[in-house]
Amino acid sequence: MNIQFVIMQLFNGLILGSIYVILSLGLTIIFGMLGIINFAHGAFYMFGAFVAYTIIAYLIPNFWVALVMGPIVMALLGAACEAFILRRLYNLPPLYVMLFTFGLMLVLQDFIRMVYGAAGVPFRTPSLLDGAINLGFMFYPKYRIFLIIITSFCSLGVWLFLSKTKLGAIIRAGTDNSIMVDALGINISRIFTFVFGMGIGLAGLAGVLAAPLQNVSHLMGVDFLVDCFVVVVIGGMGSISGSIVGGLIVGEIIAIGVMVWPPMAHTLIYIFMAAFLLIRPRGLFGREAFHE
Amino acid sequence: MSKSKKFTQLMAVVVLILGFAVSSAFSAETLKIATLTDMSGPYAELAGWGNINAAKMAIEDFGGKVLGMDIEYVYRDHQCKPDLANQKAIELYEKEKVDVIFDCPNSASGLAVNNQALRYKKIFIAITSGTTRYTGDLCNRYTFHWAYNDYVLATSAGMWAADNLGKKWYTITADYAWGHDLLKHFSAALQKRGGTLLGNEMVPLGASDFSPFIIKAMNAKPEVLALLNAGKDTVNSTKQAVEFGLRKQTKIVHALLFPEDIKAAGPEVFADNYVTASWDWKVDQPGSKEFVAKWMKKFGRPPNWFNAGNYSCVTQYLLAVKRAGSKDPQAVVKALEGHRFSDFFASPGYIRPEDHMRVGKAYILRAKKPSEIKEAWDYFQIVGEVPMEQAYMNSKDTGCKMGDF
Amino acid sequence: MNKGAWSKQKIILISATLLLAIIFPHIAPYIALASEILIFALFAMAFDLMLGYAGMLSFGHAAFFGLGAYTAGIILKNVYPSVPLALLGGVIASSLAGFIIGFLSIRRRGIYFTMVTLAFAQMFYFIAFKWTGLTGGDDGLQRVPRPRLGPINLQSQIVFYYFLLFSVIICAIILVRIVNSPFGKTLQAQRENRNRAMSIGYNVDKFKLRAFILSAFFSGLAGGFYTLLLNFVPLNSLHWTNSGEVVVMTITGGMGTLFGPVLGAVGIILLRDIISNFTESWSFIMGVLFMAAVLGFRSGLIGILRNKLRLSI
């Protein structure tokens, strides 16, 4: 194992981490603001990939169009979900909401299986990003470099939105104390809808971005779901910067694990998380425990 | 609760129980066949309805009756879960009183059914799963293995590719029992043909990112890369190998590759890759074209070799029942053991008594480039053949101690 | 609601349940399914002790179930084919694990506690997966015998069911006594208001740990029974989706009632079997049912029994 391979692998960790970041951002803002543990998050990620596939295969055969439209469609879907269904569950204990999202996950997955089959659908990298760049010692796929760039922009965008805009401030305030925000006369339920839609839109974006790299099938979100929770917990529930840093850390841990002992790579993140929580119970940037 | 209400309830229960007793008395002399397969899990496309339809068609073509008995058919979904497969096997053997179970994708599930077959002393013929343990350390008098096993996949592709594609190999292996088994046989086949294994990467099952392993493989500059995985892992690893440009210098050989996988990922992903198969719809064996035509007419697409294997297997079982003159499992087992035959699937075929493996020749397939594909499902070209003596492990080496009934 | 009183309603309900349980194997789709339902009913009750009574959501209970299953299997196959010995080994292993994992995870609360339990369960899964020599890896532990229990021939599925029924009823009685005891009451008190319980002088963490170990004990027992039922130990028994199963059963049935989770187990396993025989889209239907259940019934299946049938349980 030479130094070039190590650098390459650390770079790979960033790629994997980037997908985790986008996915976890969605999960954490939904949890932070709405207190919902969204079990269907992985299914929405998968759904986003399929929406993009459908756009490309049946409407406009252009990856870039799908990249923009896919997350928008998902955000609208998420907003509709929240406005018409989830809203009724807010006075229930959180565990019931969790059960609901679990049922939703089953429905989304099986729906896709019924329509598109169990084997999956083809998804190519866009021709602009086909092929690899010569980095001197190694060829590295252009698409992966694009991935890092775009996820960085998106993360920055989300962070800027939440910290610099008025709406962002309202959302952050609502995360802290939704009753107070409501009392101040702001239509908190509309904010909720917006936030949930945004969270799902981010999940869909992660799905579209990951699609060219993976087998796009109805089960593609299942493994990511648990990993997402690990990221969010390490970063701190409800924390944006936590998701970003946590996602990259988890990606790197897996990458390092693969270099050291591949079979252990995935389990390593659980060990890391457990150890981390024992030292720092709220994660990196998390606030006081939510469900107590 | 009033006394009359309680009495009514009790009578209802009694009637229910009597009803069950009576109905089971009526199912006396029929031959009951079952397919246990994956209808809603990862193998649903490959196995699932295809294999069920194959069995149904085989029964229909046989005439629906054997030795004067009607043939009843049931099927169950085990969703690729070993514990569910176990439960369904118990249900089929005990409650449904089937005489034989066919298929069972996923080796862990199949091994569980294998165990129940021994407990209930009824026949199980594994078709879609490939573990060599059916004919190895877990062999038993009631279990047979049709269509293929891991050894065939590895050895046939290994020998042919070592002869025709290159002697310097690298392998990427799915890190579980099946993958390890394949690696063992691939390396052995490679060595026999004077090749060298430059290195191997063990990849956890279901890993989504194969890039570190592909990079390592590319650094070793092999002539052939063997991908010892299946399903989603095959699609992911191949997609990413192409992404990194590995195919420019290296040929890829798969352990398992199906037309459904190629359709799912797109033919450009698998173009010019190689794999072993026990049969293909383009094969020119007696009866093959007719079978394909009949299947196409009914289902609108050609059968894959799992489907074909199921048809062949059910038919041969029914013929064995006829030969045995009874549906008694022990008699049928004896009629199957040592039987030589030739059908559209196996030409020739032979059911070895030492380990209950159905042996036959193996084909080497090359996945076509998109430009070469002339019609729907025309994904493969047959490029080679391996005779059955070489394709299957010598029965002395399987480790099977075929006991008594 | 007078929990201690043997109201007429309660006696009728218990007798009806017992009667149903006795004839169940004959009306269930097949006997082995009825046994499986009993096993998961026990698992769900054990889980409810933690979730419903102690207020702790663990997502790693598959570890205890699986440990019980594997230990029993290994003893039956490689040590000595004795049912009591195997089950005893299973519960010792799971309780020990419960002590260790509990000790380490109790310090955290809420979602963090949940994730720590999940992490531990994943580690156990990984170990079982890799340690092929001991566990059989992903093939599972094959060919586990089901020996006689003294004069009782457990090989017969129906005899095995009644053996299970007897055992599970005893466990249920024990669990009911636990939750109604002062220990059980304290557990519920600290679930409602931890600080107040502490200020009265209870060592809340000690109670939580004991609940954890008890829950692990019965989960391991369920696992051991599962091995006997299947004659093999599937690797799945340690997978986090198995933990998810029991969570779903408990919540759907109605947590904090012990009987609710039993209903959840019965309902989910039966429905799944029946629906999957009709269509391969059973997963979709189950998902819709879960969502409808949450939208419709506010406190689980047991809520329906309470409200619609006006039972006081």
CSV table of N, CA and C in Angstrom, one decimal, chain B residues 36 75-79 81 83-92 95-96, chain C residues 24 27-34 36-37 245 265-280 282-283 285-286 289:
chain,number,residue,atom,x,y,z
B,36,LEU,N,-40.6,-23.4,-4.0
B,36,LEU,CA,-40.3,-22.4,-3.0
B,36,LEU,C,-39.3,-21.5,-3.6
B,75,TYR,N,-47.1,-23.0,-4.7
B,75,TYR,CA,-45.8,-22.3,-4.6
B,75,TYR,C,-45.8,-21.3,-3.4
B,76,ARG,N,-44.6,-21.0,-2.9
B,76,ARG,CA,-44.5,-20.1,-1.8
B,76,ARG,C,-43.4,-19.2,-2.0
B,77,ASP,N,-43.5,-18.0,-1.3
B,77,ASP,CA,-42.5,-17.0,-1.4
B,77,ASP,C,-41.6,-17.0,-0.1
B,78,HIS,N,-40.3,-17.2,-0.2
B,78,HIS,CA,-39.5,-17.1,1.0
B,78,HIS,C,-38.7,-15.8,1.1
B,79,GLN,N,-38.9,-14.9,0.1
B,79,GLN,CA,-38.4,-13.5,0.2
B,79,GLN,C,-36.9,-13.5,0.4
B,81,LYS,N,-35.2,-15.1,2.7
B,81,LYS,CA,-34.9,-15.1,4.1
B,81,LYS,C,-34.8,-16.6,4.6
B,83,ASP,N,-34.8,-18.0,7.5
B,83,ASP,CA,-35.7,-18.5,8.5
B,83,ASP,C,-37.1,-18.7,7.9
B,84,LEU,N,-37.5,-17.8,7.0
B,84,LEU,CA,-38.8,-17.9,6.4
B,84,LEU,C,-38.8,-19.2,5.5
B,85,ALA,N,-37.7,-19.4,4.8
B,85,ALA,CA,-37.6,-20.6,3.9
B,85,ALA,C,-37.8,-21.8,4.8
B,86,ASN,N,-37.2,-21.8,5.9
B,86,ASN,CA,-37.3,-23.0,6.9
B,86,ASN,C,-38.8,-23.2,7.2
B,87,GLN,N,-39.4,-22.1,7.6
B,87,GLN,CA,-40.8,-22.2,8.0
B,87,GLN,C,-41.7,-22.7,6.8
B,88,LYS,N,-41.4,-22.1,5.7
B,88,LYS,CA,-42.2,-22.5,4.5
B,88,LYS,C,-42.0,-24.0,4.1
B,89,ALA,N,-40.8,-24.4,4.3
B,89,ALA,CA,-40.5,-25.8,4.0
B,89,ALA,C,-41.3,-26.7,5.0
B,90,ILE,N,-41.4,-26.3,6.2
B,90,ILE,CA,-42.2,-27.1,7.2
B,90,ILE,C,-43.6,-27.0,6.8
B,91,GLU,N,-44.1,-25.8,6.4
B,91,GLU,CA,-45.5,-25.7,6.0
B,91,GLU,C,-45.8,-26.6,4.8
B,92,LEU,N,-44.9,-26.6,3.9
B,92,LEU,CA,-45.1,-27.4,2.6
B,92,LEU,C,-45.1,-28.9,2.9
B,95,LYS,N,-47.9,-29.4,6.5
B,95,LYS,CA,-49.3,-29.0,6.4
B,95,LYS,C,-49.9,-29.3,5.0
B,96,GLU,N,-49.1,-28.8,4.0
B,96,GLU,CA,-49.6,-29.0,2.6
B,96,GLU,C,-49.3,-30.4,2.1
C,24,PHE,N,-55.2,-22.6,18.7
C,24,PHE,CA,-54.5,-21.8,17.7
C,24,PHE,C,-53.8,-22.6,16.7
C,27,ILE,N,-56.0,-23.6,13.8
C,27,ILE,CA,-56.6,-22.6,12.9
C,27,ILE,C,-55.6,-21.7,12.3
C,28,ALA,N,-54.3,-21.7,12.8
C,28,ALA,CA,-53.3,-20.9,12.1
C,28,ALA,C,-53.0,-21.6,10.8
C,29,PRO,N,-52.4,-20.8,9.9
C,29,PRO,CA,-52.0,-21.4,8.6
C,29,PRO,C,-51.2,-22.7,8.7
C,30,TYR,N,-50.3,-22.8,9.6
C,30,TYR,CA,-49.6,-24.0,9.8
C,30,TYR,C,-49.0,-24.0,11.2
C,31,ILE,N,-48.7,-25.1,11.8
C,31,ILE,CA,-48.4,-25.2,13.2
C,31,ILE,C,-47.1,-24.4,13.6
C,32,ALA,N,-46.1,-24.6,12.7
C,32,ALA,CA,-44.8,-24.0,13.0
C,32,ALA,C,-45.0,-22.4,13.0
C,33,LEU,N,-46.0,-21.9,12.2
C,33,LEU,CA,-46.2,-20.5,12.3
C,33,LEU,C,-46.8,-20.1,13.6
C,34,ALA,N,-47.7,-20.9,14.2
C,34,ALA,CA,-48.2,-20.6,15.5
C,34,ALA,C,-47.1,-20.6,16.5
C,36,GLU,N,-44.0,-19.9,15.9
C,36,GLU,CA,-43.2,-18.7,15.7
C,36,GLU,C,-43.9,-17.5,16.3
C,37,ILE,N,-45.2,-17.4,16.2
C,37,ILE,CA,-45.9,-16.3,16.9
C,37,ILE,C,-45.7,-16.3,18.4
C,245,GLU,N,-38.3,-5.4,13.8
C,245,GLU,CA,-39.5,-6.2,13.9
C,245,GLU,C,-40.2,-6.0,15.3
C,265,ALA,N,-47.5,-9.0,17.8
C,265,ALA,CA,-46.8,-10.1,17.2
C,265,ALA,C,-47.8,-11.0,16.5
C,266,VAL,N,-48.9,-11.4,17.1
C,266,VAL,CA,-49.9,-12.2,16.4
C,266,VAL,C,-50.3,-11.6,15.1
C,267,GLY,N,-50.7,-10.3,15.2
C,267,GLY,CA,-51.3,-9.6,14.1
C,267,GLY,C,-50.3,-9.5,12.9
C,268,ILE,N,-49.1,-9.1,13.2
C,268,ILE,CA,-48.1,-8.8,12.2
C,268,ILE,C,-47.7,-10.1,11.5
C,269,ILE,N,-47.4,-11.1,12.3
C,269,ILE,CA,-46.9,-12.4,11.7
C,269,ILE,C,-48.0,-13.1,10.9
C,270,LEU,N,-49.2,-13.1,11.5
C,270,LEU,CA,-50.3,-13.7,10.7
C,270,LEU,C,-50.6,-13.0,9.4
C,271,LEU,N,-50.8,-11.7,9.6
C,271,LEU,CA,-51.1,-10.9,8.4
C,271,LEU,C,-50.1,-11.1,7.3
C,272,ARG,N,-48.8,-11.0,7.7
C,272,ARG,CA,-47.8,-11.1,6.7
C,272,ARG,C,-47.8,-12.4,6.0
C,273,ASP,N,-48.0,-13.5,6.7
C,273,ASP,CA,-48.1,-14.8,6.1
C,273,ASP,C,-49.3,-14.9,5.1
C,274,ILE,N,-50.4,-14.5,5.6
C,274,ILE,CA,-51.6,-14.6,4.8
C,274,ILE,C,-51.5,-13.7,3.5
C,275,ILE,N,-51.1,-12.5,3.7
C,275,ILE,CA,-51.0,-11.6,2.6
C,275,ILE,C,-50.0,-12.0,1.6
C,276,SER,N,-48.8,-12.5,2.1
C,276,SER,CA,-47.8,-12.8,1.1
C,276,SER,C,-48.2,-14.1,0.3
C,277,ASN,N,-49.1,-14.8,0.8
C,277,ASN,CA,-49.6,-16.0,0.0
C,277,ASN,C,-50.5,-15.5,-1.2
C,278,PHE,N,-51.0,-14.3,-1.0
C,278,PHE,CA,-51.9,-13.8,-2.1
C,278,PHE,C,-51.2,-12.9,-3.1
C,279,THR,N,-50.2,-12.2,-2.6
C,279,THR,CA,-49.6,-11.2,-3.5
C,279,THR,C,-48.1,-11.0,-3.1
C,280,GLU,N,-47.3,-10.7,-4.1
C,280,GLU,CA,-45.9,-10.4,-3.7
C,280,GLU,C,-45.8,-8.9,-3.3
C,282,TRP,N,-47.0,-7.8,-0.7
C,282,TRP,CA,-47.4,-7.8,0.7
C,282,TRP,C,-46.8,-6.6,1.5
C,283,SER,N,-45.5,-6.3,1.1
C,283,SER,CA,-44.8,-5.2,1.8
C,283,SER,C,-45.6,-3.9,1.7
C,285,ILE,N,-48.8,-3.5,1.3
C,285,ILE,CA,-50.0,-3.6,2.1
C,285,ILE,C,-49.7,-3.4,3.5
C,286,MET,N,-48.6,-4.1,4.0
C,286,MET,CA,-48.3,-4.0,5.4
C,286,MET,C,-47.9,-2.5,5.7
C,289,LEU,N,-51.1,-0.6,6.1
C,289,LEU,CA,-51.7,-0.9,7.3
C,289,LEU,C,-51.1,-0.2,8.5
